[in-house]
PDB file of C-alpha atoms in Angstrom:
ATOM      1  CA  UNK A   1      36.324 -14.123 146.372  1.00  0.00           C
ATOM      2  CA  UNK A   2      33.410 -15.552 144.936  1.00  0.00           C
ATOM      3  CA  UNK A   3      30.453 -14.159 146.712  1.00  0.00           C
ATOM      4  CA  UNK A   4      28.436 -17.687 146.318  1.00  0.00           C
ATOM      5  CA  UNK A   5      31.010 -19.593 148.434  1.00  0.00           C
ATOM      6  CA  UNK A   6      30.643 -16.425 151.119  1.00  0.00           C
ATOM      7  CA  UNK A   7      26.750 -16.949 150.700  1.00  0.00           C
ATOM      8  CA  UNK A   8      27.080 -20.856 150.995  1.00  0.00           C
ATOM      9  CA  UNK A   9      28.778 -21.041 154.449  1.00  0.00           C
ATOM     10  CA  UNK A  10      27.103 -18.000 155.902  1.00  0.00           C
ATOM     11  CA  UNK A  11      24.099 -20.346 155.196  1.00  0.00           C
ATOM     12  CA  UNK A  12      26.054 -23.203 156.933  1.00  0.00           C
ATOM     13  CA  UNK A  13      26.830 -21.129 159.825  1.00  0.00           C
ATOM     14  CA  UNK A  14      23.280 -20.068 160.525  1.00  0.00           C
ATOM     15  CA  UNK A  15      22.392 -24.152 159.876  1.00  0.00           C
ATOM     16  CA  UNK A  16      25.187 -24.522 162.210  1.00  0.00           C
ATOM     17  CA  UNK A  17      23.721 -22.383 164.921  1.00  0.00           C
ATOM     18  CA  UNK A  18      20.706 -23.878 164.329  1.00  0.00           C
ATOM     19  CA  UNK A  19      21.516 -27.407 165.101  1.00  0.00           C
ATOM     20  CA  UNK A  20      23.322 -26.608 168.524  1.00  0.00           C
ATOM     21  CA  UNK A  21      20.684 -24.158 169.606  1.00  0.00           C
ATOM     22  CA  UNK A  22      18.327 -27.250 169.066  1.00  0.00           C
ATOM     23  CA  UNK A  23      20.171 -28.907 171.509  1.00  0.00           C
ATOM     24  CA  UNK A  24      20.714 -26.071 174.221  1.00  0.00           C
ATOM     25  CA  UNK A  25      16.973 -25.956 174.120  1.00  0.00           C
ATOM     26  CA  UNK A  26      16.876 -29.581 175.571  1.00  0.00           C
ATOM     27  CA  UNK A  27      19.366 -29.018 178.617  1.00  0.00           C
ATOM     28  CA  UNK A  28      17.339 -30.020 181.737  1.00  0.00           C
ATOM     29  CA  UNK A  29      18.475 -28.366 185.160  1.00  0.00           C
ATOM     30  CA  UNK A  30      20.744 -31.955 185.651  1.00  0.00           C
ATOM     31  CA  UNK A  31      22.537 -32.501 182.848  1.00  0.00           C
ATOM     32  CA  UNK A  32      24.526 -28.946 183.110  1.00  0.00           C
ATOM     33  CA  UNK A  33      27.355 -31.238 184.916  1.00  0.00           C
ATOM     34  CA  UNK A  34      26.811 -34.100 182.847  1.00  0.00           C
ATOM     35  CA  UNK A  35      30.100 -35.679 181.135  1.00  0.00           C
ATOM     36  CA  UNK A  36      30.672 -34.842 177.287  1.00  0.00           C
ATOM     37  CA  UNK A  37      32.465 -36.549 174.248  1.00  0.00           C
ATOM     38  CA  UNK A  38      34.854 -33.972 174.752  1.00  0.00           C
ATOM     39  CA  UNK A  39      37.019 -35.532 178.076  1.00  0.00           C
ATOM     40  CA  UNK A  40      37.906 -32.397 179.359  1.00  0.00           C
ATOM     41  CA  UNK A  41      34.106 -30.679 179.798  1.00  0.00           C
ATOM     42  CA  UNK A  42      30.974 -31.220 180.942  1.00  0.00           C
ATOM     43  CA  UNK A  43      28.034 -29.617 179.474  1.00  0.00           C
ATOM     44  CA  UNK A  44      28.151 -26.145 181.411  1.00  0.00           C
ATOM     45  CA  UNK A  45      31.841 -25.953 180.096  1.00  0.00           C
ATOM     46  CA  UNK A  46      31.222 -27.138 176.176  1.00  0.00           C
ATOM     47  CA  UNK A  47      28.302 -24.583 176.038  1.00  0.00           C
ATOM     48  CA  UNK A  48      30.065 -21.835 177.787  1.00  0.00           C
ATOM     49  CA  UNK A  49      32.818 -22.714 175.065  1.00  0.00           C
ATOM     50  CA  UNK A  50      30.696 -22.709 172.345  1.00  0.00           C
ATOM     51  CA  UNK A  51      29.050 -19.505 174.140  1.00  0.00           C
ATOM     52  CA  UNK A  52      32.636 -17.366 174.352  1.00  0.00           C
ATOM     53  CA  UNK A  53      33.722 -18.804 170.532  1.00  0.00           C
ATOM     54  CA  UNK A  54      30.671 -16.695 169.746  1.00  0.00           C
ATOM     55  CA  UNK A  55      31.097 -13.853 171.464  1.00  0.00           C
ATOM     56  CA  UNK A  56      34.711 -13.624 170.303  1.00  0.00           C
ATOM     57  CA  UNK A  57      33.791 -13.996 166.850  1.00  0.00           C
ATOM     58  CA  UNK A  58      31.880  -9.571 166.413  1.00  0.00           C
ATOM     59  CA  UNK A  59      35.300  -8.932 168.566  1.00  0.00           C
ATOM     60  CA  UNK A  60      38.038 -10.739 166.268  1.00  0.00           C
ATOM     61  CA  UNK A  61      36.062  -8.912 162.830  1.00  0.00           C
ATOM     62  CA  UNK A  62      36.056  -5.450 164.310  1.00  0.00           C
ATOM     63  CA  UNK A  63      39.900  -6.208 165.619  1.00  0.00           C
ATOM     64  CA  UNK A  64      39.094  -5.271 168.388  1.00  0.00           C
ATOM     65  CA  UNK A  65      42.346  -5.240 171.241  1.00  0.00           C
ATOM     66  CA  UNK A  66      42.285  -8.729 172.495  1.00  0.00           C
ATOM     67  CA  UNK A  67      43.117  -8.316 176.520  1.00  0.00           C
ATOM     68  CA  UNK A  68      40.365  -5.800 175.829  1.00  0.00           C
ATOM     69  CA  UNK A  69      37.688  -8.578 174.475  1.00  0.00           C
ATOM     70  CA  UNK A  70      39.308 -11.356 176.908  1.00  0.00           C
ATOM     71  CA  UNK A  71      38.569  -8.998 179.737  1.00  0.00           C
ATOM     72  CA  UNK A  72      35.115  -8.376 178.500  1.00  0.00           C
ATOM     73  CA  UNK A  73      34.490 -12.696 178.235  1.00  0.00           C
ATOM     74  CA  UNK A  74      36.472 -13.703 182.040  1.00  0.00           C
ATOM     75  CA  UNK A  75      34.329 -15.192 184.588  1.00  0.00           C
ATOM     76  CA  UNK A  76      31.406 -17.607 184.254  1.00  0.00           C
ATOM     77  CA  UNK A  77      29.399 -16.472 181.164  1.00  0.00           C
ATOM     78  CA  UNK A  78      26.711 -18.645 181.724  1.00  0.00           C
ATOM     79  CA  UNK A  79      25.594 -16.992 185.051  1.00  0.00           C
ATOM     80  CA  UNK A  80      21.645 -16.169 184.283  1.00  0.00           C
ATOM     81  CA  UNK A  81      20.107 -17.636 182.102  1.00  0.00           C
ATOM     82  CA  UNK A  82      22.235 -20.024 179.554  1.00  0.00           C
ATOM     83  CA  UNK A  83      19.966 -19.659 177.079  1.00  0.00           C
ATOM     84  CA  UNK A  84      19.541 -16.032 177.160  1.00  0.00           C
ATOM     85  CA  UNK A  85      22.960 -15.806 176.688  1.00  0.00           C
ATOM     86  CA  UNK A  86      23.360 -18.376 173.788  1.00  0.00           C
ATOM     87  CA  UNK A  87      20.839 -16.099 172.106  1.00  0.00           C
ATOM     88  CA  UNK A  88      23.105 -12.813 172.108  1.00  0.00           C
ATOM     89  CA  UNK A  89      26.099 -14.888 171.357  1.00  0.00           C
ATOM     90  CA  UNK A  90      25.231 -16.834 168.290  1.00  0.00           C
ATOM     91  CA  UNK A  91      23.005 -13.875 167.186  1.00  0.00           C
ATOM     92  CA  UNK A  92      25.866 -11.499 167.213  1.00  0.00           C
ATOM     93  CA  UNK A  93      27.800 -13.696 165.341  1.00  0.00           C
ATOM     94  CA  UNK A  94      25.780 -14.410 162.749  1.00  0.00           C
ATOM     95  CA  UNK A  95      25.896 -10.824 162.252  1.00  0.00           C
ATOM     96  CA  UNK A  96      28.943 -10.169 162.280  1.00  0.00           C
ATOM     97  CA  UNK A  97      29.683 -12.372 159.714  1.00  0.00           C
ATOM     98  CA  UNK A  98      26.390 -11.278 157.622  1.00  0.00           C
ATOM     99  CA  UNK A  99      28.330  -7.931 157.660  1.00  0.00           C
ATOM    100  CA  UNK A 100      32.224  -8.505 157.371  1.00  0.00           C
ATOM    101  CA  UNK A 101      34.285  -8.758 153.792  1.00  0.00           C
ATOM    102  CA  UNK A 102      35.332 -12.432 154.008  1.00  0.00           C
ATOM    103  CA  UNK A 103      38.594 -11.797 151.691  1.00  0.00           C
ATOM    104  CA  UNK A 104      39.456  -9.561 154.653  1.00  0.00           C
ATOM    105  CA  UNK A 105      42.342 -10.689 156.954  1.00  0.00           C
ATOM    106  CA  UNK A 106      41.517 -11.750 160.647  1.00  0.00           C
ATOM    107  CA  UNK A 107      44.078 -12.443 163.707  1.00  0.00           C
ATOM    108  CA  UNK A 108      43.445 -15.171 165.354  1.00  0.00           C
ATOM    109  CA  UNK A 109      45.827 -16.927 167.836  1.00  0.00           C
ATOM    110  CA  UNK A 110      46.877 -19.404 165.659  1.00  0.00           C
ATOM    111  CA  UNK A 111      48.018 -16.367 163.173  1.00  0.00           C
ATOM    112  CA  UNK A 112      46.109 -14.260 160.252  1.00  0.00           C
ATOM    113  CA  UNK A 113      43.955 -16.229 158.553  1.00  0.00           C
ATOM    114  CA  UNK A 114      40.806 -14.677 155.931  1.00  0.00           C
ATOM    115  CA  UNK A 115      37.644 -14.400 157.127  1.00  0.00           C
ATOM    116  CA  UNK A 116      36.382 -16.928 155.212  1.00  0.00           C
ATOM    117  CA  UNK A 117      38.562 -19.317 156.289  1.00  0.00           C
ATOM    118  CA  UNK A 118      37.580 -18.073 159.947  1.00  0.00           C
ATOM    119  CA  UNK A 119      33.965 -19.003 159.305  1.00  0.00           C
ATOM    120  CA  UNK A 120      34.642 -22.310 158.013  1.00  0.00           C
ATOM    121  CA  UNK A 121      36.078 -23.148 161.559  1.00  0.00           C
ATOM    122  CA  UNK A 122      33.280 -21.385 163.130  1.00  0.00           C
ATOM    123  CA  UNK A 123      31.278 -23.760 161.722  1.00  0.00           C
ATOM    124  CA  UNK A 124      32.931 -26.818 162.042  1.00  0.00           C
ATOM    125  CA  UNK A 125      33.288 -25.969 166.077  1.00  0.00           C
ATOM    126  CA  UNK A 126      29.383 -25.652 166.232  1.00  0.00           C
ATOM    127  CA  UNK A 127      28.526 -28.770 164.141  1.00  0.00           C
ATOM    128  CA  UNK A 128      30.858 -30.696 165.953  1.00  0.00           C
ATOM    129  CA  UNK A 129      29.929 -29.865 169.140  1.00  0.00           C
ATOM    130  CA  UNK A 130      26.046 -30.014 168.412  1.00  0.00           C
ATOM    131  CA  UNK A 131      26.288 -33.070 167.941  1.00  0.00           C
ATOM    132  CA  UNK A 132      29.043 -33.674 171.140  1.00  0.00           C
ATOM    133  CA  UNK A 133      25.657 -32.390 172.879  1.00  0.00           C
ATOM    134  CA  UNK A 134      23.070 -34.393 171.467  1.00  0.00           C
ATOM    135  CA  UNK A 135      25.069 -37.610 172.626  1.00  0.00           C
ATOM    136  CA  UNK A 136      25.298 -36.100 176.198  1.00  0.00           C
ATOM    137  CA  UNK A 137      21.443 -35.470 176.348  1.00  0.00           C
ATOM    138  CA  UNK A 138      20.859 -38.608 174.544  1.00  0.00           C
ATOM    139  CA  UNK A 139      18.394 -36.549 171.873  1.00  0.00           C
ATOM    140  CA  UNK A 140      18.554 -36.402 168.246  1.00  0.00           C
ATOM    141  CA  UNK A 141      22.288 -37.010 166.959  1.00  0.00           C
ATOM    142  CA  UNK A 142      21.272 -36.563 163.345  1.00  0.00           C
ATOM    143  CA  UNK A 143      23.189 -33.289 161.580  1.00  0.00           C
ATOM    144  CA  UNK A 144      22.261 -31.315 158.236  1.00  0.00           C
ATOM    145  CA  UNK A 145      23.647 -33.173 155.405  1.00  0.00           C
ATOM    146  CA  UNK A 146      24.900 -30.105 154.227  1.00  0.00           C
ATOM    147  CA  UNK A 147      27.057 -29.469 157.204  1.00  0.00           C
ATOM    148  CA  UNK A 148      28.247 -32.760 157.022  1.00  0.00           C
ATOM    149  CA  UNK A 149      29.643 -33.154 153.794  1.00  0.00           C
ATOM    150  CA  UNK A 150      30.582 -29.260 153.823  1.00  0.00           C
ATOM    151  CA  UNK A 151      32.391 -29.474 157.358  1.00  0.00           C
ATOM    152  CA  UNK A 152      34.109 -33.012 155.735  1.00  0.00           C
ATOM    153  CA  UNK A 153      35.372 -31.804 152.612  1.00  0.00           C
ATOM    154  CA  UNK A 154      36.473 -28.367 154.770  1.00  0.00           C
ATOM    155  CA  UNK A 155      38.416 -30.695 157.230  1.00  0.00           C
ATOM    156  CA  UNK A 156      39.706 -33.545 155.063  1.00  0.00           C
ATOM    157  CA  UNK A 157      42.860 -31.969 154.026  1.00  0.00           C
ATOM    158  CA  UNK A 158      43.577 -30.077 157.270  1.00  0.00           C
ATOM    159  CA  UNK A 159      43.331 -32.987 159.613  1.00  0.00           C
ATOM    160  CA  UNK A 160      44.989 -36.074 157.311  1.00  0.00           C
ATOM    161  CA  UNK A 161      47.457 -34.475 154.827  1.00  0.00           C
ATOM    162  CA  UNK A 162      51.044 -33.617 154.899  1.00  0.00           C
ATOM    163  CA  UNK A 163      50.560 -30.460 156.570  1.00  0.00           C
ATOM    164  CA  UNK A 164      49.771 -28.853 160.092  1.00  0.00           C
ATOM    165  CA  UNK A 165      46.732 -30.122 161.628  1.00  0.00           C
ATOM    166  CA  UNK A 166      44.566 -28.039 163.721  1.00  0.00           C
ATOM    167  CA  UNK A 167      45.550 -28.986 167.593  1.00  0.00           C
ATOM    168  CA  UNK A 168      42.008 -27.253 168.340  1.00  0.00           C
ATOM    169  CA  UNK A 169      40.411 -30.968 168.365  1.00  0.00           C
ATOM    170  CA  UNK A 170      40.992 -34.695 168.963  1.00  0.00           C
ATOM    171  CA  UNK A 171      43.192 -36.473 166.501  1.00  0.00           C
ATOM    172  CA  UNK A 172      41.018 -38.170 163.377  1.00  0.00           C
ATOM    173  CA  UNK A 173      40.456 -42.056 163.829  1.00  0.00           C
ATOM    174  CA  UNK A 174      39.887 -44.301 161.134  1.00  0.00           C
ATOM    175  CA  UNK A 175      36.487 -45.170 159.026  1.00  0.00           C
ATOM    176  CA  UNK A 176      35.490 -47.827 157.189  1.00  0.00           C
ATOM    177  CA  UNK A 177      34.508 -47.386 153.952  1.00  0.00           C
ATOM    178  CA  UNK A 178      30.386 -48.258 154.723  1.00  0.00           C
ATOM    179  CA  UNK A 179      30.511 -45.426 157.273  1.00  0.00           C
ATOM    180  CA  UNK A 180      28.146 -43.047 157.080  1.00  0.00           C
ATOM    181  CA  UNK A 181      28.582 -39.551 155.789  1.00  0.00           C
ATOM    182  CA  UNK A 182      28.542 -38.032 159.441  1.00  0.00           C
ATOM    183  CA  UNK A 183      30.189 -40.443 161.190  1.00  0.00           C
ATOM    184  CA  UNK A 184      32.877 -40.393 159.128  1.00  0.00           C
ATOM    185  CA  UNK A 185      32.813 -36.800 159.884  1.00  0.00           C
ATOM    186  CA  UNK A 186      32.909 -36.993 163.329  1.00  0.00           C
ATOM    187  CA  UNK A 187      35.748 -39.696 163.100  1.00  0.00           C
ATOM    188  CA  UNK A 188      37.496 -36.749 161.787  1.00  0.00           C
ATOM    189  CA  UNK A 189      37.043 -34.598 164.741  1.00  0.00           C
ATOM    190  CA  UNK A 190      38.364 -38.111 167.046  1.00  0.00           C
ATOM    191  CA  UNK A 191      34.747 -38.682 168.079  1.00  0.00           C
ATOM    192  CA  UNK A 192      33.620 -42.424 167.853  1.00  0.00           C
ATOM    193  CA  UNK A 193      29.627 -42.445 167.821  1.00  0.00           C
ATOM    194  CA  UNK A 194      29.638 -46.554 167.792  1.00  0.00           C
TER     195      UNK A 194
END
């Protein structure tokens, strides 16, 4: 593997991490049960999501046993202090990935897939759903160019070609061709940000 595309979306996952840590930061006591893009969540449940996808991320790179890690991540892991935990989580997944030999096979549920290939969804998960939060808490819906087109290009083919498209999010809807650069991202994802 070419180490610069490694380097690039480490970088992207930290920018990543950045940009929904900007928005956990803004989470007033009321909003926790406020309703999000995604139907099925409010915001305790999308961060706790984002929160577990984190924490499974230093588990699924060490290979570890997974009813090991799954009993590890049961219950509410938001009890505390959310943003104490967000803190460990995204930290320890940064490393991980800092650390781990991308070329390197990973399991995942949906089968074995590289590590690289592993981040790349990371990322896409925690742009996406940065901005899923910023709409919630009506603050700053802008994302990292960078992300954008990098999470685009990364999901173009996977969500509107001939093959298998991820069931992890909302079918794509259509764009017109003046649509911005993230909202045609996010029509990707089935998000409509009109």
């Amino acid at each position: 593997m070419s180490g610069g595309e490694g380097a690039h979306w480490r970088h992207l996952h930290r920018l990543a991490n950045s940009e929904f840590d900007f928005r956990i930061r803004q989470i007033l006591p009321e909003y926790w049960t406020a309703a999000t893009p995604c139907e099925e969540w409010d915001v305790h449940d999308l961060v706790e999501h984002v929160v577990r996808e984190s924490l499974w991320v230093p588990a699924i790179l060490e290979g570890r046993p997974r009813a090991e890690t799954e009993a590890a991540l049961s219950g509410d892991l938001l009890d505390g202090d959310p943003a104490d935990v967000w803190e460990f989580a995204h930290r320890a997944a940064i490393e991980a990935f800092e650390g781990f030999d991308l070329d390197r096979e990973v399991a995942l549920d949906a089968g074995s897939t590289t590590g690289l290939e592993f981040l790349r969804q990371r990322v896409a998960d925690l742009t996406v759903h940065a901005w899923d939060l910023a709409r919630t808490l009506t603050v700053d819906e802008d994302l990292d160019p960078a992300l954008v087109a990098a999470v685009h290009d990364w999901a173009l083919p996977r969500f509107t070609g001939a093959g298998p498209r991820p069931d992890l999010f909302y079918p794509p809807i259509g764009s017109a061709p003046d649509t911005s650069p993230r909202d045609r991202l996010l029509h990707l994802f089935g998000r409509d940000p009109a």
